[in-house]
Amino acid sequence: MGDQEEENYYGKHGTPQKYDPKFKGPIYDRGCTDVACCILLVLAIVGYVVVGIVAWTHGDPRKVIYPTDSRGQFCGHQGTANEGKPFLFYFDIVKCASPLVLLEFQCPTTQICVSKCPDRFMTYLTASKVPANLEYYRQFCVPEFRDVSKSPIEVLKDKECPAMLFPSTPLARRCFPAIQAKKGVIMVGNETTYDDGHGNRRNVTELLEGARKANVVLEMRQLAMKIFEDYTVSWYWIIIGLVIAMVASLIFIVLLRFLAGIMVWVMIVLVILVLGYGIFHCYVEYAQLKGEAGSDVSLTDLGFQTDLRVYLHLRQTWLAFMIILCVVEVIIILLLIFLRKRILIAIALIKEASRAVGHIMMSLLFPLCTFFLLCLCIAYWASTAVFLSTSNEAVYKVFNESACQFSGQTCSPEKFNTSNVTKLCPDAQCLFAFYGGETAYHKYLIVLQFFNVFMFFWLVNFVIALGQVTLAGAFASYYWAFKKPDDMPAFPLFSAFGRALRYHTGSLAFGSLILAIVQVIRVILEYLDHRLKAADNKFAKFLLSCLKCCFWCLEKFIKFLNRNAYIMIAVYGTNFCTSARNAFFLLMRNIIRVAVLDKVTDFLFFLGKLLIVGSVGVLAFFFFTHRIKLVEDTAPSLNYYWVPILTVIVGSYLIAHGFFSVYGMCVDTLFLCFCEDLERNDGSPERPYYMSPELSAILLKGTLEPSKNTDSQG
């Protein structure tokens, strides 16, 4: 390449680093960077704390846990009049079949808290004639009902007692009809009809319809309760599974330290074998279901089912699993075939990373610090979100059966009986509708929730950035030590952590702020996409899909750029923009090396995580589905066995990712330092390379010459 061509090449991709005999790695004499962003982050955190305090002052999580009667009082809450009454009883559940349920999420009938659900058919007309029956009946009347001498007509007119009772069972702390099916006939308490309390016989299917509509808001809560029950009986087995994943990850990392080359090839073979076994198992399940009743039902006809075990009885499910695993297997094998030479080069870089990790063993435990800080961020965000969403006040509205001009208007239970509404609409009731409010605080709740989400993304990205710049500073001190490990500082990890917090909080806040803004935009786009699903505007859907794709790519690019910018910050102590520009130009000047080394090592680390997660996931599947004979009786009985299995799989991935992220950051840091080393030095006795002899022996081959040399050869 001529001088003019070289000048044009470097003009497009920045100026290479010059030889500096004083440069010995991470600079210790540095100053604070991006101070304005540091101040902005501190102010934002102070505001976030204020929002949390305000939310905790006004919020009441009991609204999520306990059912609420017609007066907005909680059922079963300790220290209240309803302490011993944990269940909600509907006076006339048939009215819950009204469309108002879907609009207002409230049944237009009186609801009270009771100690137990009724267990028999009975009407107030018949109970009022027998003192013993009336005493039983009174527990399902409003608490103010005392005058048993009132005529039944007056009691029912004043809505002090329900017109009828029927056998019920508690579901999500609500009393619903005890429905059962015998020989295809729907029955409640062994009866197909019931007395509605007004002298009419009605079919129990009307109770079924009312219960179904009343349950429209409770289905997800019931699912959540069953999931919670599964966690209560399987939590220790989940912890054991996660401990197994942690031990497996630790053993793998330790073996990688001493047997990097062998472990990489063993990992590749095991991943192929695990996927192959998965394909074989799916085929066996697919073949065994042939001819079984109901196994040929399609997934689209079945629809969504909360009990995922239903899907495992369909042949189409196992066929889909088998196809997915086959595609993954073929892709991995093809990549291994085409990248077989590059894998040898990547193994050399992994070996060097293993040496660096071996000299800084505390780096393997550092992800625990990051994980702890992330848990704090998640806990604060979740608790603040719950308190904000439950900080509304009780709102009462007019409910009625016939047409009424006041229907849906707000009302006051204390003044309702003396208002004109009861005169114009005799059947109207003032019932608790929902939690809301008209104050300025309640009007800006959505803004506070948005701020809560934004701060969550910002703080999470900041914590991740702090971990990355700390590890980068530690591993950079290893690379730039000419005599390893003699020239390394005493505590490289703690030194890097102190420099990051003392000098570069603002730069980390700047990078994480940019990423948080993009992520919040993506959340907004997902929300808009959810709202537009029912719309017929195809152009809007197309535009939204394009925007989602663009911002997804933008987020990935910013994460990649931030990661390398943090490495430059750790080494040189420059501000975020300068570090990002220098890192980008350095990568562009070595674009072939980026494609060959960086991404191949990422692929190998992904296979390692896939091996650990797949092995632990298969073990969890066989255990929780009672397929391991030795511990068949030990496994707990569950509503949904996919709950602990998915928890173990996700937890195993996070644990494996935590360990491998140390290696990933080490490889990225060593790679950038290697590129810098090539520009600063030439390998001569006057300007020797800082890379180890083993690394230089394989990385300085002709296949990895700088991109400008490749261009000149072309």
XYZ file of C-alpha atoms in Angstrom:
714
model
C 0.000 0.000 0.000
C 1.415 3.408 -0.994
C 1.760 6.380 1.344
C -1.200 8.169 -0.265
C -3.436 5.087 -0.012
C -2.436 4.547 3.604
C -3.160 8.198 4.395
C -6.615 7.929 2.778
C -7.315 4.670 4.613
C -6.444 6.043 8.026
C -8.181 9.312 7.249
C -11.456 7.420 7.091
C -10.844 5.379 10.225
C -8.904 7.706 12.517
C -5.225 7.929 13.331
C -3.400 4.838 14.671
C -1.778 5.008 18.084
C 1.905 6.062 18.118
C 4.706 4.451 20.074
C 4.917 5.837 23.606
C 7.665 4.408 25.856
C 5.861 5.794 28.937
C 2.608 3.923 28.235
C 2.324 0.937 30.585
C -1.387 0.149 30.448
C -4.304 1.753 32.340
C -3.436 5.391 33.101
C -3.506 6.219 36.800
C -3.111 9.990 36.467
C -6.603 10.810 35.164
C -9.425 13.250 35.871
C -13.210 13.148 36.175
C -15.134 12.756 32.906
C -18.668 13.756 31.866
C -19.341 15.531 35.165
C -22.653 16.952 33.877
C -24.040 13.440 33.361
C -22.847 12.448 36.833
C -24.781 15.360 38.351
C -27.816 14.473 36.222
C -27.692 10.866 37.433
C -27.499 11.961 41.090
C -30.476 14.312 40.639
C -32.431 11.566 38.866
C -31.726 9.098 41.688
C -32.857 11.678 44.261
C -36.061 12.198 42.255
C -36.493 8.423 42.007
C -36.244 8.116 45.799
C -38.833 10.893 46.191
C -41.189 9.092 43.804
C -40.713 5.895 45.796
C -41.470 7.629 49.098
C -44.602 9.263 47.656
C -45.742 5.941 46.191
C -45.151 4.104 49.475
C -47.083 6.824 51.305
C -50.169 6.607 49.067
C -49.983 3.014 47.863
C -51.655 -0.024 49.410
C -50.577 -3.454 48.048
C -53.515 -5.071 49.855
C -55.620 -4.048 46.859
C -53.746 -6.631 44.809
C -53.915 -9.409 47.417
C -57.362 -9.177 49.012
C -60.824 -9.106 47.364
C -62.902 -5.968 48.005
C -66.576 -5.742 48.970
C -69.138 -3.229 47.729
C -67.822 -0.607 50.155
C -64.172 -0.944 49.157
C -63.259 -2.840 52.335
C -60.769 -5.714 52.186
C -61.910 -9.248 52.941
C -59.861 -11.194 55.449
C -57.380 -8.442 56.265
C -56.128 -8.458 59.840
C -57.075 -5.580 62.095
C -60.330 -4.795 60.268
C -63.982 -5.701 60.753
C -63.579 -8.332 58.000
C -60.593 -10.065 59.626
C -62.389 -13.394 59.971
C -64.191 -13.086 56.625
C -61.716 -13.949 53.852
C -64.245 -14.762 51.081
C -66.296 -12.469 48.834
C -69.970 -13.376 48.355
C -72.191 -12.087 45.513
C -75.861 -11.464 46.357
C -76.975 -12.384 42.814
C -74.160 -13.811 40.730
C -76.457 -14.128 37.718
C -76.161 -10.335 37.315
C -72.441 -10.827 36.765
C -73.367 -12.022 33.262
C -74.093 -8.371 32.460
C -71.817 -6.629 29.891
C -71.046 -4.102 32.660
C -68.607 -6.658 34.043
C -66.388 -6.284 31.002
C -66.671 -2.489 31.004
C -66.381 -1.705 34.718
C -64.732 -4.930 36.034
C -67.447 -5.011 38.681
C -70.657 -7.006 39.070
C -73.824 -4.852 39.451
C -74.862 -6.630 42.638
C -74.141 -6.255 46.353
C -70.944 -7.994 47.490
C -70.043 -8.735 51.119
C -67.232 -10.491 52.963
C -68.149 -13.817 54.580
C -66.343 -16.343 56.776
C -67.345 -19.267 54.557
C -69.248 -19.866 51.358
C -72.815 -21.256 51.479
C -73.113 -25.034 51.213
C -76.844 -25.500 50.507
C -79.777 -24.277 48.462
C -82.016 -21.884 50.395
C -84.196 -18.829 49.793
C -84.853 -16.027 52.240
C -88.607 -16.617 51.964
C -88.241 -20.183 53.278
C -85.431 -19.407 55.773
C -87.412 -16.617 57.446
C -89.984 -19.187 58.590
C -87.460 -21.372 60.484
C -85.316 -19.641 63.183
C -82.391 -22.070 62.750
C -82.300 -21.513 58.988
C -82.625 -17.754 59.445
C -79.644 -17.731 61.827
C -77.576 -19.538 59.192
C -78.863 -17.189 56.481
C -77.950 -14.005 58.398
C -74.200 -14.528 57.910
C -74.752 -13.814 54.194
C -76.636 -10.539 54.840
C -75.124 -7.075 55.120
C -73.538 -6.426 58.556
C -76.157 -3.761 59.386
C -79.038 -6.241 59.126
C -80.446 -6.701 62.633
C -84.241 -6.484 62.425
C -85.308 -10.067 61.749
C -88.921 -9.041 62.300
C -89.014 -7.166 58.984
C -91.071 -8.813 56.312
C -89.108 -10.755 53.675
C -90.408 -8.387 50.963
C -88.954 -5.349 52.750
C -85.629 -7.093 53.419
C -85.216 -8.039 49.753
C -86.361 -4.599 48.603
C -83.756 -2.894 50.794
C -81.150 -5.387 49.507
C -80.133 -6.329 53.038
C -80.034 -10.077 52.280
C -79.676 -12.128 49.095
C -82.841 -13.642 47.651
C -81.301 -17.113 47.489
C -78.260 -19.182 48.418
C -76.700 -22.058 46.507
C -73.781 -24.453 47.190
C -70.541 -22.600 46.460
C -66.805 -23.183 46.581
C -64.086 -20.544 47.089
C -62.070 -19.678 43.974
C -59.474 -16.907 44.295
C -61.252 -16.013 47.569
C -64.590 -15.571 45.772
C -67.682 -17.738 46.291
C -68.611 -19.346 42.965
C -71.253 -22.014 42.288
C -70.040 -25.554 43.068
C -70.558 -26.680 39.488
C -70.137 -30.320 38.531
C -70.929 -32.348 35.431
C -72.561 -35.781 35.634
C -73.098 -37.668 32.380
C -72.859 -34.413 30.457
C -75.443 -32.599 32.618
C -74.382 -29.405 34.438
C -75.402 -29.520 38.095
C -74.943 -27.383 41.220
C -75.294 -29.295 44.492
C -76.817 -32.283 42.609
C -79.580 -30.016 41.248
C -80.178 -28.844 37.684
C -82.566 -26.019 38.664
C -82.865 -23.654 41.617
C -85.368 -21.277 43.244
C -84.320 -17.653 42.583
C -86.059 -16.453 45.771
C -88.922 -14.858 43.874
C -90.922 -18.044 43.304
C -89.312 -18.894 39.945
C -87.362 -22.036 39.004
C -84.283 -21.258 36.903
C -81.654 -23.404 35.216
C -78.244 -23.662 36.933
C -76.567 -22.827 33.608
C -77.482 -19.196 34.361
C -75.291 -19.455 37.465
C -72.545 -20.886 35.286
C -72.719 -17.931 32.891
C -72.634 -15.428 35.745
C -69.683 -17.174 37.362
C -67.831 -17.237 34.045
C -68.248 -13.481 33.557
C -67.355 -12.764 37.187
C -64.241 -14.850 36.649
C -63.062 -12.813 33.643
C -60.851 -10.633 35.848
C -59.747 -13.519 38.073
C -58.324 -16.002 35.563
C -54.846 -14.489 35.508
C -54.892 -14.107 39.298
C -55.887 -17.750 39.661
C -53.053 -18.718 37.323
C -50.671 -16.619 39.412
C -51.897 -18.314 42.604
C -51.304 -21.782 41.159
C -47.848 -20.724 40.021
C -47.172 -19.389 43.516
C -48.318 -22.713 44.991
C -45.911 -24.551 42.683
C -43.081 -22.322 43.871
C -43.918 -22.993 47.536
C -43.574 -26.783 47.098
C -40.655 -26.798 44.641
C -38.497 -23.835 45.659
C -35.818 -25.959 47.319
C -35.584 -28.236 44.265
C -35.266 -25.132 42.108
C -32.415 -23.926 44.323
C -30.757 -27.346 43.999
C -31.053 -27.084 40.219
C -29.503 -23.619 40.236
C -26.693 -24.834 42.516
C -26.027 -27.653 40.048
C -25.871 -25.069 37.247
C -23.470 -22.923 39.285
C -21.218 -25.881 40.112
C -21.245 -27.037 36.479
C -20.382 -23.518 35.287
C -17.595 -23.187 37.848
C -16.115 -26.588 36.963
C -16.300 -25.724 33.274
C -14.550 -22.383 33.819
C -11.831 -23.964 35.996
C -11.224 -26.683 33.410
C -11.160 -24.012 30.730
C -8.364 -22.342 32.692
C -6.089 -25.400 32.356
C -7.503 -27.311 29.361
C -8.903 -24.606 27.105
C -8.328 -26.399 23.798
C -9.648 -29.773 24.954
C -12.637 -28.229 26.764
C -13.715 -26.248 23.706
C -13.775 -29.354 21.516
C -15.469 -31.412 24.246
C -18.048 -28.639 24.569
C -18.700 -28.646 20.815
C -19.149 -32.421 20.717
C -21.424 -32.452 23.782
C -23.639 -29.691 22.360
C -24.084 -31.696 19.175
C -24.854 -34.859 21.187
C -27.352 -33.089 23.494
C -29.198 -31.620 20.508
C -29.098 -35.013 18.804
C -30.651 -36.660 21.839
C -33.319 -33.953 21.911
C -34.204 -34.720 18.295
C -34.359 -38.464 19.064
C -36.563 -37.927 22.150
C -38.975 -35.694 20.215
C -39.249 -38.338 17.485
C -39.987 -41.082 20.053
C -42.735 -38.975 21.667
C -44.121 -38.106 18.232
C -44.255 -41.777 17.211
C -45.812 -42.967 20.505
C -48.725 -40.513 20.179
C -49.718 -41.928 16.787
C -53.285 -43.206 16.913
C -54.087 -41.817 20.379
C -57.387 -39.985 20.715
C -57.034 -36.207 20.481
C -53.324 -36.278 19.598
C -53.945 -35.005 16.042
C -55.600 -31.744 17.166
C -53.696 -28.754 15.755
C -52.147 -26.074 17.948
C -54.269 -23.362 16.325
C -57.491 -25.253 17.064
C -56.466 -25.848 20.677
C -55.561 -22.196 21.332
C -53.852 -20.957 24.480
C -54.068 -23.205 27.548
C -52.674 -22.316 30.973
C -51.914 -25.992 31.610
C -49.027 -26.557 29.215
C -49.185 -30.319 29.784
C -52.063 -30.374 27.313
C -49.676 -29.457 24.496
C -47.421 -32.427 25.257
C -50.271 -34.768 24.260
C -50.300 -33.355 20.716
C -48.149 -34.811 17.936
C -47.826 -31.382 16.353
C -46.031 -30.065 19.464
C -43.304 -32.707 19.309
C -43.028 -32.292 15.538
C -42.425 -28.571 16.004
C -39.801 -29.235 18.701
C -38.077 -31.768 16.459
C -37.960 -29.377 13.488
C -36.588 -26.531 15.620
C -33.849 -28.748 17.099
C -32.952 -30.098 13.643
C -32.577 -26.571 12.266
C -30.383 -25.544 15.234
C -28.283 -28.716 14.848
C -27.722 -28.152 11.127
C -26.830 -24.470 11.620
C -24.275 -25.302 14.331
C -22.680 -28.091 12.267
C -22.405 -25.854 9.185
C -20.866 -23.041 11.238
C -18.343 -25.468 12.721
C -17.402 -26.718 9.261
C -16.845 -23.236 7.822
C -15.171 -21.839 10.950
C -12.951 -24.828 11.784
C -9.692 -22.879 11.121
C -10.952 -19.765 12.900
C -11.898 -21.864 15.924
C -8.232 -22.806 16.374
C -7.338 -19.104 16.443
C -10.195 -18.336 18.839
C -9.009 -21.108 21.157
C -5.626 -19.351 21.415
C -7.387 -16.160 22.517
C -9.487 -18.136 25.020
C -6.286 -19.694 26.404
C -4.837 -16.221 26.922
C -8.081 -15.138 28.582
C -7.814 -18.196 30.847
C -4.344 -17.084 31.927
C -5.637 -13.591 32.667
C -8.572 -14.963 34.686
C -6.159 -17.294 36.484
C -4.091 -14.303 37.666
C -7.252 -12.366 38.664
C -9.400 -15.126 40.193
C -11.552 -12.578 42.037
C -12.988 -11.637 38.649
C -15.032 -14.877 38.709
C -16.812 -13.677 41.849
C -17.329 -10.105 40.660
C -20.554 -10.975 38.731
C -22.111 -11.702 42.143
C -21.671 -8.009 43.014
C -23.280 -6.998 39.729
C -26.086 -9.508 40.282
C -26.751 -8.138 43.776
C -26.975 -4.556 42.482
C -29.285 -5.669 39.662
C -31.536 -7.412 42.202
C -31.733 -4.163 44.176
C -32.736 -2.245 41.037
C -35.378 -4.820 40.109
C -36.777 -4.971 43.659
C -37.004 -1.173 43.947
C -38.631 -0.848 40.518
C -41.152 -3.651 41.182
C -42.124 -2.401 44.644
C -42.466 1.188 43.392
C -44.591 0.010 40.460
C -46.898 -1.937 42.799
C -47.286 0.974 45.217
C -47.909 3.435 42.359
C -50.545 1.174 40.800
C -52.300 0.752 44.176
C -52.148 4.375 45.320
C -55.586 5.270 43.985
C -58.635 5.965 46.144
C -61.882 4.002 46.215
C -64.343 5.238 43.559
C -68.049 4.390 43.868
C -70.471 4.376 40.936
C -74.191 3.960 40.376
C -75.121 0.439 39.224
C -78.616 -0.544 38.174
C -80.488 -3.157 36.154
C -83.012 -0.944 34.320
C -82.357 2.222 32.323
C -81.228 5.131 34.486
C -79.760 8.523 33.612
C -77.388 8.336 36.597
C -75.926 4.961 35.591
C -72.120 4.961 35.719
C -71.877 8.260 37.620
C -69.778 8.539 40.773
C -71.617 8.500 44.097
C -71.085 8.554 47.858
C -72.303 5.504 49.840
C -73.025 7.640 52.926
C -75.325 10.081 51.089
C -76.710 7.781 48.407
C -79.898 6.664 50.190
C -80.972 10.295 50.754
C -80.196 11.483 47.206
C -82.576 11.872 44.255
C -81.007 8.899 42.493
C -82.903 6.361 44.607
C -86.161 8.171 43.901
C -85.695 8.300 40.125
C -84.051 4.883 39.883
C -85.447 2.615 42.648
C -83.216 -0.348 41.736
C -79.977 1.713 41.663
C -77.108 0.931 44.036
C -73.965 2.815 44.994
C -71.227 0.177 44.726
C -67.467 0.189 44.824
C -66.242 0.308 41.203
C -62.451 0.658 41.150
C -59.540 2.607 42.552
C -58.856 6.028 41.016
C -58.809 9.685 41.980
C -59.157 13.272 40.791
C -56.183 14.915 42.542
C -53.065 16.141 40.716
C -51.131 13.180 42.075
C -53.614 10.702 40.623
C -53.693 12.518 37.277
C -49.909 12.240 36.895
C -49.645 8.607 38.013
C -48.981 7.492 34.432
C -46.088 9.979 34.238
C -44.642 8.607 37.474
C -44.971 5.049 36.176
C -43.145 6.091 32.990
C -40.394 7.708 35.075
C -40.167 4.517 37.128
C -39.630 2.422 33.985
C -37.091 4.886 32.567
C -35.050 4.962 35.790
C -35.162 1.177 35.944
C -33.531 0.902 32.511
C -31.021 3.651 33.294
C -29.875 2.157 36.614
C -29.737 -1.399 35.278
C -27.589 -0.283 32.341
C -25.402 1.743 34.711
C -24.797 -1.289 36.950
C -23.909 -3.432 33.927
C -21.583 -0.682 32.639
C -19.872 -0.450 36.031
C -19.193 -4.185 35.944
C -17.854 -4.037 32.383
C -15.471 -1.109 32.967
C -14.197 -2.734 36.180
C -13.389 -6.038 34.486
C -11.889 -4.202 31.491
C -9.558 -2.207 33.741
C -8.403 -5.353 35.554
C -7.735 -7.384 32.405
C -6.065 -4.437 30.658
C -3.602 -4.217 33.546
C -2.779 -7.882 32.878
C -2.226 -7.410 29.145
C -0.034 -4.303 29.478
C 2.169 -5.912 32.133
C 5.394 -6.700 30.270
C 6.419 -9.355 32.794
C 3.241 -11.258 33.675
C 2.248 -11.328 36.475
C 5.155 -9.526 38.167
C 4.338 -6.106 36.673
C 0.640 -6.303 37.557
C -0.745 -4.118 40.395
C -1.457 -5.807 43.718
C -5.271 -5.659 43.515
C -6.158 -4.983 39.855
C -9.894 -5.600 40.253
C -10.381 -3.296 43.241
C -8.143 -0.634 41.660
C -10.243 -0.698 38.480
C -13.478 -0.540 40.488
C -12.213 2.476 42.469
C -11.102 4.322 39.320
C -14.469 3.682 37.663
C -16.498 5.094 40.550
C -14.145 7.979 41.348
C -13.456 9.307 37.866
C -15.950 7.848 35.379
C -19.399 7.722 36.991
C -20.486 10.455 34.574
C -19.226 8.562 31.508
C -20.978 5.376 32.610
C -24.147 7.390 33.243
C -23.859 8.932 29.744
C -23.536 5.582 27.968
C -26.287 3.937 29.995
C -28.580 6.955 29.465
C -28.331 6.649 25.682
C -29.110 2.944 25.880
C -31.996 3.529 28.319
C -33.617 6.054 25.960
C -33.529 3.559 23.086
C -34.957 0.796 25.310
C -37.797 3.018 26.537
C -38.640 3.859 22.921
C -38.761 0.137 22.178
C -41.158 -0.374 25.118
C -43.404 2.393 23.750
C -43.353 0.794 20.287
C -44.314 -2.576 21.794
C -47.187 -0.891 23.633
C -48.391 0.778 20.428
C -48.110 -2.519 18.577
C -50.268 -4.162 21.241
C -52.879 -1.419 20.894
C -52.921 -1.661 17.087
C -53.413 -5.427 16.929
C -57.168 -5.039 16.620
C -56.883 -2.241 14.035
C -57.099 -2.728 10.257
C -54.544 -0.058 9.327
C -51.942 -2.167 7.528
C -49.700 0.813 6.758
C -49.486 1.733 10.451
C -48.648 -1.866 11.346
C -45.977 -2.003 8.632
C -44.457 1.294 9.776
C -44.483 0.136 13.377
C -42.785 -3.141 12.445
C -40.059 -1.229 10.590
C -39.506 1.066 13.569
C -39.314 -1.897 15.953
C -36.728 -3.565 13.730
C -34.663 -0.377 13.393
C -34.605 0.330 17.121
C -33.766 -3.308 17.861
C -30.729 -3.024 15.586
C -29.866 0.365 17.104
C -29.973 -1.092 20.625
C -27.648 -3.948 19.618
C -25.202 -1.523 17.987
C -25.193 0.827 21.007
C -24.564 -2.115 23.359
C -21.611 -3.211 21.217
C -20.222 0.323 20.974
C -20.710 1.021 24.703
C -18.931 -2.195 25.637
C -15.817 -1.227 23.652
C -16.049 2.400 24.780
C -15.942 1.257 28.404
C -12.735 -0.658 27.643
C -11.126 2.526 26.281
C -12.370 4.455 29.332
C -10.793 1.859 31.621
C -7.453 2.104 29.789
C -7.112 5.808 28.903
C -9.560 7.582 31.213
C -11.097 9.644 28.393
C -14.732 10.787 28.297
C -17.473 8.660 26.783
C -17.691 10.288 23.329
C -13.918 10.257 22.805
C -13.654 6.658 24.000
C -16.544 5.535 21.780
C -15.010 7.243 18.731
C -11.539 5.796 19.368
C -12.940 2.313 19.983
C -15.053 2.448 16.824
C -12.152 3.587 14.642
C -9.826 1.001 16.181
C -12.339 -1.737 15.372
C -12.804 -0.398 11.833
C -9.020 -0.468 11.293
C -9.129 -4.147 12.337
C -12.505 -5.135 10.935
C -11.296 -8.550 9.697
C -9.944 -9.428 13.112
C -13.294 -8.409 14.644
C -15.156 -10.802 12.357
C -12.671 -13.642 12.726
C -11.804 -13.532 16.413
C -14.350 -11.611 18.412
C -17.474 -13.189 16.972
C -16.075 -16.711 16.812
C -15.211 -16.597 20.527
C -18.706 -15.249 21.228
C -20.099 -18.244 19.322
C -17.984 -20.667 21.359
C -19.081 -19.071 24.624
C -22.687 -19.322 23.470
C -22.207 -23.056 22.895
C -20.831 -23.331 26.434
C -23.895 -21.605 27.892
C -26.138 -23.726 25.670
C -24.469 -26.907 26.953
C -24.910 -26.003 30.634
C -28.480 -24.738 30.237
C -29.478 -27.699 28.055
C -28.001 -30.288 30.433
C -29.576 -28.769 33.560
C -32.865 -28.168 31.713
C -33.086 -31.821 30.571
C -32.313 -32.979 34.118
C -35.027 -30.680 35.529
C -37.532 -31.922 32.920
C -37.005 -35.579 33.794
C -37.102 -34.853 37.543
C -40.243 -32.706 37.711
C -42.141 -34.985 35.291
C -41.381 -38.015 37.550
C -39.365 -39.825 34.864
C -36.335 -40.590 37.044
C -37.128 -43.884 38.796
C -34.688 -43.391 41.685
C -36.302 -40.129 42.831
C -39.772 -40.589 41.350
C -41.492 -40.313 44.746
C -39.338 -37.371 45.838
C -40.432 -34.986 43.096
C -43.294 -32.708 44.254
C -46.810 -32.769 42.800
C -47.392 -29.589 40.810
C -50.182 -27.736 39.036
C -47.834 -26.791 36.185
C -44.502 -28.603 36.089
C -43.249 -26.124 33.480
C -43.051 -23.478 36.248
C -39.981 -24.905 38.044
C -38.490 -26.172 34.776
C -38.581 -22.734 33.136
C -37.308 -21.150 36.350
C -34.351 -23.545 36.444
C -33.611 -22.984 32.740
C -33.745 -19.183 32.993
C -31.782 -19.190 36.250
C -29.179 -21.567 34.789
C -28.745 -19.304 31.788
C -28.249 -16.245 34.009
C -25.712 -18.117 36.135
C -23.826 -19.461 33.115
C -23.990 -16.034 31.490
C -22.537 -14.486 34.652
C -19.494 -16.776 34.572
C -18.995 -16.623 30.815
C -19.458 -12.839 30.785
C -16.168 -12.596 32.671
C -14.456 -14.531 29.901
C -16.318 -12.538 27.261
C -15.207 -9.224 28.733
C -11.684 -10.572 29.109
C -11.549 -11.619 25.448
C -12.928 -8.262 24.267
C -10.430 -6.351 26.414
C -7.482 -8.472 25.303
C -8.599 -8.119 21.697
C -8.693 -4.307 21.806
C -5.384 -4.228 23.678
C -3.942 -6.575 21.061
C -5.023 -4.209 18.264
C -3.532 -1.256 20.166
C -0.346 -3.244 20.738
C 0.050 -3.849 17.013
C -0.240 -0.121 16.293
C 2.057 1.032 19.107
C 4.764 -1.586 18.706
C 6.414 -3.609 15.964
C 7.932 -6.543 17.837
C 11.489 -5.263 17.639
C 13.770 -5.225 20.732
C 13.238 -1.457 20.955
C 9.438 -1.709 20.636
C 8.474 -5.226 21.781
C 4.933 -6.530 21.828
C 3.158 -6.833 25.187
C 1.193 -9.881 24.064
C 2.387 -13.266 25.259
C 4.596 -15.346 22.914
C 1.867 -18.011 22.636
C -0.673 -15.419 21.536
C 1.641 -13.689 19.049
C 2.647 -17.033 17.513
C -0.886 -17.677 16.223
C -2.460 -14.223 15.961
C 0.281 -12.719 13.804
C -0.176 -15.227 11.011
C -0.966 -14.011 7.532
C -4.651 -14.779 7.945
C -4.907 -12.074 10.590
C -2.771 -9.343 9.117
C -4.255 -5.846 9.393
C -7.091 -5.069 7.029
C -5.012 -2.536 5.114
C -2.549 -5.319 4.175
C -5.429 -7.435 2.982
C -6.659 -4.544 0.885
C -3.250 -4.034 -0.670
C -2.982 -7.704 -1.553
C -6.347 -7.473 -3.235
